[in-house]
Amino acid sequence: MAVRPVLIRRSPAVVWKVLSDRRRYADWVVGTREARPSHGDWPEPGSALRYEVGVGPWRLPGRTVVRVCEPRRRLELEAEAGRLGTARIALELRPWGPDTLVIVDEHPLTGPGGRLHNALSEALLQQRHRRMLRNLASVVEAAGSPSDAGTRTGAPPGW
């Protein structure tokens, strides 16, 4: 199971504003293009987005369904990539002084990723998470006002 934190220099309310905006999904999720509503009102449980997933030179249709939504605290998603299978992605938001500690926890559920989950696939997920969380921090910090900023960005000591 790949778990990675990032400290974002904005309040949980500002982080949540980005996570709950379906139009911003492709801005922070690695490999995703042109996210559009599939059904429901994002991020209500059961709502979904459709998009294109880039895997090297190949493009595949993708879909993400909201499984759990606790505003300003937790968003759990199930990402579907056709024959590549599905994955559970949980984003937890914790107030950290004036900032927000965001912890992403992802693991494959079905398909080749679920069957072949090992140290190599875990390392690849960690690389993806670094980039995704860097993207999320950039989008959130650009969206929030400077008065909402804390003092630092990055992983807390010991991570």
JSON list of N, CA and C in Angstrom, two decimals, residues 7-11 13-19 21 24 27-28 133-150 152-153:
[
{"chain": "A", "resi": 7, "resn": "LEU", "atom": "N", "xyz": [2.71, 18.54, 3.04]},
{"chain": "A", "resi": 7, "resn": "LEU", "atom": "CA", "xyz": [2.19, 19.67, 3.81]},
{"chain": "A", "resi": 7, "resn": "LEU", "atom": "C", "xyz": [1.92, 20.80, 2.83]},
{"chain": "A", "resi": 8, "resn": "ILE", "atom": "N", "xyz": [0.67, 21.24, 2.76]},
{"chain": "A", "resi": 8, "resn": "ILE", "atom": "CA", "xyz": [0.27, 22.29, 1.83]},
{"chain": "A", "resi": 8, "resn": "ILE", "atom": "C", "xyz": [0.00, 23.56, 2.63]},
{"chain": "A", "resi": 9, "resn": "ARG", "atom": "N", "xyz": [0.55, 24.66, 2.16]},
{"chain": "A", "resi": 9, "resn": "ARG", "atom": "CA", "xyz": [0.49, 25.94, 2.87]},
{"chain": "A", "resi": 9, "resn": "ARG", "atom": "C", "xyz": [-0.85, 26.64, 2.67]},
{"chain": "A", "resi": 10, "resn": "ARG", "atom": "N", "xyz": [-1.90, 25.94, 2.93]},
{"chain": "A", "resi": 10, "resn": "ARG", "atom": "CA", "xyz": [-3.25, 26.51, 2.90]},
{"chain": "A", "resi": 10, "resn": "ARG", "atom": "C", "xyz": [-4.11, 25.73, 3.90]},
{"chain": "A", "resi": 11, "resn": "SER", "atom": "N", "xyz": [-5.23, 26.31, 4.26]},
{"chain": "A", "resi": 11, "resn": "SER", "atom": "CA", "xyz": [-6.14, 25.68, 5.21]},
{"chain": "A", "resi": 11, "resn": "SER", "atom": "C", "xyz": [-6.85, 24.48, 4.57]},
{"chain": "A", "resi": 13, "resn": "ALA", "atom": "N", "xyz": [-9.92, 24.09, 4.27]},
{"chain": "A", "resi": 13, "resn": "ALA", "atom": "CA", "xyz": [-11.02, 24.61, 3.45]},
{"chain": "A", "resi": 13, "resn": "ALA", "atom": "C", "xyz": [-10.56, 24.90, 2.03]},
{"chain": "A", "resi": 14, "resn": "VAL", "atom": "N", "xyz": [-9.36, 25.46, 1.88]},
{"chain": "A", "resi": 14, "resn": "VAL", "atom": "CA", "xyz": [-8.85, 25.78, 0.54]},
{"chain": "A", "resi": 14, "resn": "VAL", "atom": "C", "xyz": [-8.47, 24.50, -0.20]},
{"chain": "A", "resi": 15, "resn": "VAL", "atom": "N", "xyz": [-7.84, 23.56, 0.51]},
{"chain": "A", "resi": 15, "resn": "VAL", "atom": "CA", "xyz": [-7.49, 22.27, -0.12]},
{"chain": "A", "resi": 15, "resn": "VAL", "atom": "C", "xyz": [-8.76, 21.58, -0.58]},
{"chain": "A", "resi": 16, "resn": "TRP", "atom": "N", "xyz": [-9.78, 21.57, 0.28]},
{"chain": "A", "resi": 16, "resn": "TRP", "atom": "CA", "xyz": [-11.03, 20.92, -0.07]},
{"chain": "A", "resi": 16, "resn": "TRP", "atom": "C", "xyz": [-11.70, 21.57, -1.28]},
{"chain": "A", "resi": 17, "resn": "LYS", "atom": "N", "xyz": [-11.60, 22.87, -1.36]},
{"chain": "A", "resi": 17, "resn": "LYS", "atom": "CA", "xyz": [-12.20, 23.59, -2.49]},
{"chain": "A", "resi": 17, "resn": "LYS", "atom": "C", "xyz": [-11.65, 23.05, -3.82]},
{"chain": "A", "resi": 18, "resn": "VAL", "atom": "N", "xyz": [-10.36, 22.77, -3.87]},
{"chain": "A", "resi": 18, "resn": "VAL", "atom": "CA", "xyz": [-9.75, 22.21, -5.09]},
{"chain": "A", "resi": 18, "resn": "VAL", "atom": "C", "xyz": [-10.17, 20.75, -5.28]},
{"chain": "A", "resi": 19, "resn": "LEU", "atom": "N", "xyz": [-10.10, 19.94, -4.22]},
{"chain": "A", "resi": 19, "resn": "LEU", "atom": "CA", "xyz": [-10.47, 18.53, -4.35]},
{"chain": "A", "resi": 19, "resn": "LEU", "atom": "C", "xyz": [-11.93, 18.34, -4.76]},
{"chain": "A", "resi": 21, "resn": "ASP", "atom": "N", "xyz": [-13.70, 20.32, -6.64]},
{"chain": "A", "resi": 21, "resn": "ASP", "atom": "CA", "xyz": [-14.00, 20.96, -7.92]},
{"chain": "A", "resi": 21, "resn": "ASP", "atom": "C", "xyz": [-13.63, 20.02, -9.06]},
{"chain": "A", "resi": 24, "resn": "ARG", "atom": "N", "xyz": [-11.04, 20.85, -11.69]},
{"chain": "A", "resi": 24, "resn": "ARG", "atom": "CA", "xyz": [-9.62, 20.90, -11.33]},
{"chain": "A", "resi": 24, "resn": "ARG", "atom": "C", "xyz": [-8.97, 19.51, -11.27]},
{"chain": "A", "resi": 27, "resn": "ASP", "atom": "N", "xyz": [-5.98, 18.80, -13.26]},
{"chain": "A", "resi": 27, "resn": "ASP", "atom": "CA", "xyz": [-4.86, 19.68, -12.92]},
{"chain": "A", "resi": 27, "resn": "ASP", "atom": "C", "xyz": [-3.90, 19.03, -11.93]},
{"chain": "A", "resi": 28, "resn": "TRP", "atom": "N", "xyz": [-4.40, 18.12, -11.10]},
{"chain": "A", "resi": 28, "resn": "TRP", "atom": "CA", "xyz": [-3.53, 17.54, -10.08]},
{"chain": "A", "resi": 28, "resn": "TRP", "atom": "C", "xyz": [-3.35, 16.03, -10.19]},
{"chain": "A", "resi": 133, "resn": "LEU", "atom": "N", "xyz": [1.02, 14.89, -5.62]},
{"chain": "A", "resi": 133, "resn": "LEU", "atom": "CA", "xyz": [0.94, 15.78, -4.46]},
{"chain": "A", "resi": 133, "resn": "LEU", "atom": "C", "xyz": [1.63, 17.11, -4.73]},
{"chain": "A", "resi": 134, "resn": "ARG", "atom": "N", "xyz": [2.69, 17.09, -5.51]},
{"chain": "A", "resi": 134, "resn": "ARG", "atom": "CA", "xyz": [3.33, 18.35, -5.91]},
{"chain": "A", "resi": 134, "resn": "ARG", "atom": "C", "xyz": [2.36, 19.17, -6.76]},
{"chain": "A", "resi": 135, "resn": "ASN", "atom": "N", "xyz": [1.66, 18.49, -7.69]},
{"chain": "A", "resi": 135, "resn": "ASN", "atom": "CA", "xyz": [0.65, 19.17, -8.52]},
{"chain": "A", "resi": 135, "resn": "ASN", "atom": "C", "xyz": [-0.46, 19.75, -7.64]},
{"chain": "A", "resi": 136, "resn": "LEU", "atom": "N", "xyz": [-0.96, 18.93, -6.70]},
{"chain": "A", "resi": 136, "resn": "LEU", "atom": "CA", "xyz": [-2.05, 19.38, -5.83]},
{"chain": "A", "resi": 136, "resn": "LEU", "atom": "C", "xyz": [-1.61, 20.60, -5.02]},
{"chain": "A", "resi": 137, "resn": "ALA", "atom": "N", "xyz": [-0.41, 20.55, -4.45]},
{"chain": "A", "resi": 137, "resn": "ALA", "atom": "CA", "xyz": [0.09, 21.68, -3.66]},
{"chain": "A", "resi": 137, "resn": "ALA", "atom": "C", "xyz": [0.17, 22.94, -4.52]},
{"chain": "A", "resi": 138, "resn": "SER", "atom": "N", "xyz": [0.65, 22.81, -5.74]},
{"chain": "A", "resi": 138, "resn": "SER", "atom": "CA", "xyz": [0.76, 23.98, -6.63]},
{"chain": "A", "resi": 138, "resn": "SER", "atom": "C", "xyz": [-0.61, 24.56, -6.96]},
{"chain": "A", "resi": 139, "resn": "VAL", "atom": "N", "xyz": [-1.56, 23.70, -7.27]},
{"chain": "A", "resi": 139, "resn": "VAL", "atom": "CA", "xyz": [-2.91, 24.16, -7.62]},
{"chain": "A", "resi": 139, "resn": "VAL", "atom": "C", "xyz": [-3.57, 24.82, -6.41]},
{"chain": "A", "resi": 140, "resn": "VAL", "atom": "N", "xyz": [-3.46, 24.19, -5.25]},
{"chain": "A", "resi": 140, "resn": "VAL", "atom": "CA", "xyz": [-4.09, 24.72, -4.03]},
{"chain": "A", "resi": 140, "resn": "VAL", "atom": "C", "xyz": [-3.45, 26.04, -3.62]},
{"chain": "A", "resi": 141, "resn": "GLU", "atom": "N", "xyz": [-2.14, 26.09, -3.63]},
{"chain": "A", "resi": 141, "resn": "GLU", "atom": "CA", "xyz": [-1.46, 27.31, -3.19]},
{"chain": "A", "resi": 141, "resn": "GLU", "atom": "C", "xyz": [-1.72, 28.47, -4.15]},
{"chain": "A", "resi": 142, "resn": "ALA", "atom": "N", "xyz": [-1.93, 28.17, -5.42]},
{"chain": "A", "resi": 142, "resn": "ALA", "atom": "CA", "xyz": [-2.29, 29.22, -6.38]},
{"chain": "A", "resi": 142, "resn": "ALA", "atom": "C", "xyz": [-3.74, 29.66, -6.19]},
{"chain": "A", "resi": 143, "resn": "ALA", "atom": "N", "xyz": [-4.60, 28.74, -5.72]},
{"chain": "A", "resi": 143, "resn": "ALA", "atom": "CA", "xyz": [-6.03, 29.03, -5.55]},
{"chain": "A", "resi": 143, "resn": "ALA", "atom": "C", "xyz": [-6.32, 29.81, -4.27]},
{"chain": "A", "resi": 144, "resn": "GLY", "atom": "N", "xyz": [-5.53, 29.58, -3.21]},
{"chain": "A", "resi": 144, "resn": "GLY", "atom": "CA", "xyz": [-5.79, 30.22, -1.93]},
{"chain": "A", "resi": 144, "resn": "GLY", "atom": "C", "xyz": [-5.17, 31.60, -1.85]},
{"chain": "A", "resi": 145, "resn": "SER", "atom": "N", "xyz": [-5.68, 32.41, -0.96]},
{"chain": "A", "resi": 145, "resn": "SER", "atom": "CA", "xyz": [-5.15, 33.76, -0.78]},
{"chain": "A", "resi": 145, "resn": "SER", "atom": "C", "xyz": [-3.87, 33.70, 0.04]},
{"chain": "A", "resi": 146, "resn": "PRO", "atom": "N", "xyz": [-2.95, 34.64, -0.16]},
{"chain": "A", "resi": 146, "resn": "PRO", "atom": "CA", "xyz": [-1.71, 34.66, 0.63]},
{"chain": "A", "resi": 146, "resn": "PRO", "atom": "C", "xyz": [-1.97, 34.74, 2.13]},
{"chain": "A", "resi": 147, "resn": "SER", "atom": "N", "xyz": [-3.05, 35.37, 2.54]},
{"chain": "A", "resi": 147, "resn": "SER", "atom": "CA", "xyz": [-3.34, 35.45, 3.97]},
{"chain": "A", "resi": 147, "resn": "SER", "atom": "C", "xyz": [-3.71, 34.10, 4.55]},
{"chain": "A", "resi": 148, "resn": "ASP", "atom": "N", "xyz": [-4.01, 33.13, 3.68]},
{"chain": "A", "resi": 148, "resn": "ASP", "atom": "CA", "xyz": [-4.35, 31.78, 4.14]},
{"chain": "A", "resi": 148, "resn": "ASP", "atom": "C", "xyz": [-3.10, 30.91, 4.24]},
{"chain": "A", "resi": 149, "resn": "ALA", "atom": "N", "xyz": [-1.95, 31.42, 3.80]},
{"chain": "A", "resi": 149, "resn": "ALA", "atom": "CA", "xyz": [-0.72, 30.62, 3.75]},
{"chain": "A", "resi": 149, "resn": "ALA", "atom": "C", "xyz": [-0.13, 30.42, 5.13]},
{"chain": "A", "resi": 150, "resn": "GLY", "atom": "N", "xyz": [0.46, 29.24, 5.31]},
{"chain": "A", "resi": 150, "resn": "GLY", "atom": "CA", "xyz": [1.23, 28.93, 6.51]},
{"chain": "A", "resi": 150, "resn": "GLY", "atom": "C", "xyz": [2.68, 29.31, 6.24]},
{"chain": "A", "resi": 152, "resn": "ARG", "atom": "N", "xyz": [5.34, 26.77, 5.46]},
{"chain": "A", "resi": 152, "resn": "ARG", "atom": "CA", "xyz": [6.21, 25.81, 4.81]},
{"chain": "A", "resi": 152, "resn": "ARG", "atom": "C", "xyz": [5.42, 24.87, 3.89]},
{"chain": "A", "resi": 153, "resn": "THR", "atom": "N", "xyz": [6.13, 24.23, 2.98]},
{"chain": "A", "resi": 153, "resn": "THR", "atom": "CA", "xyz": [5.56, 23.21, 2.12]},
{"chain": "A", "resi": 153, "resn": "THR", "atom": "C", "xyz": [6.50, 22.03, 2.12]}
]
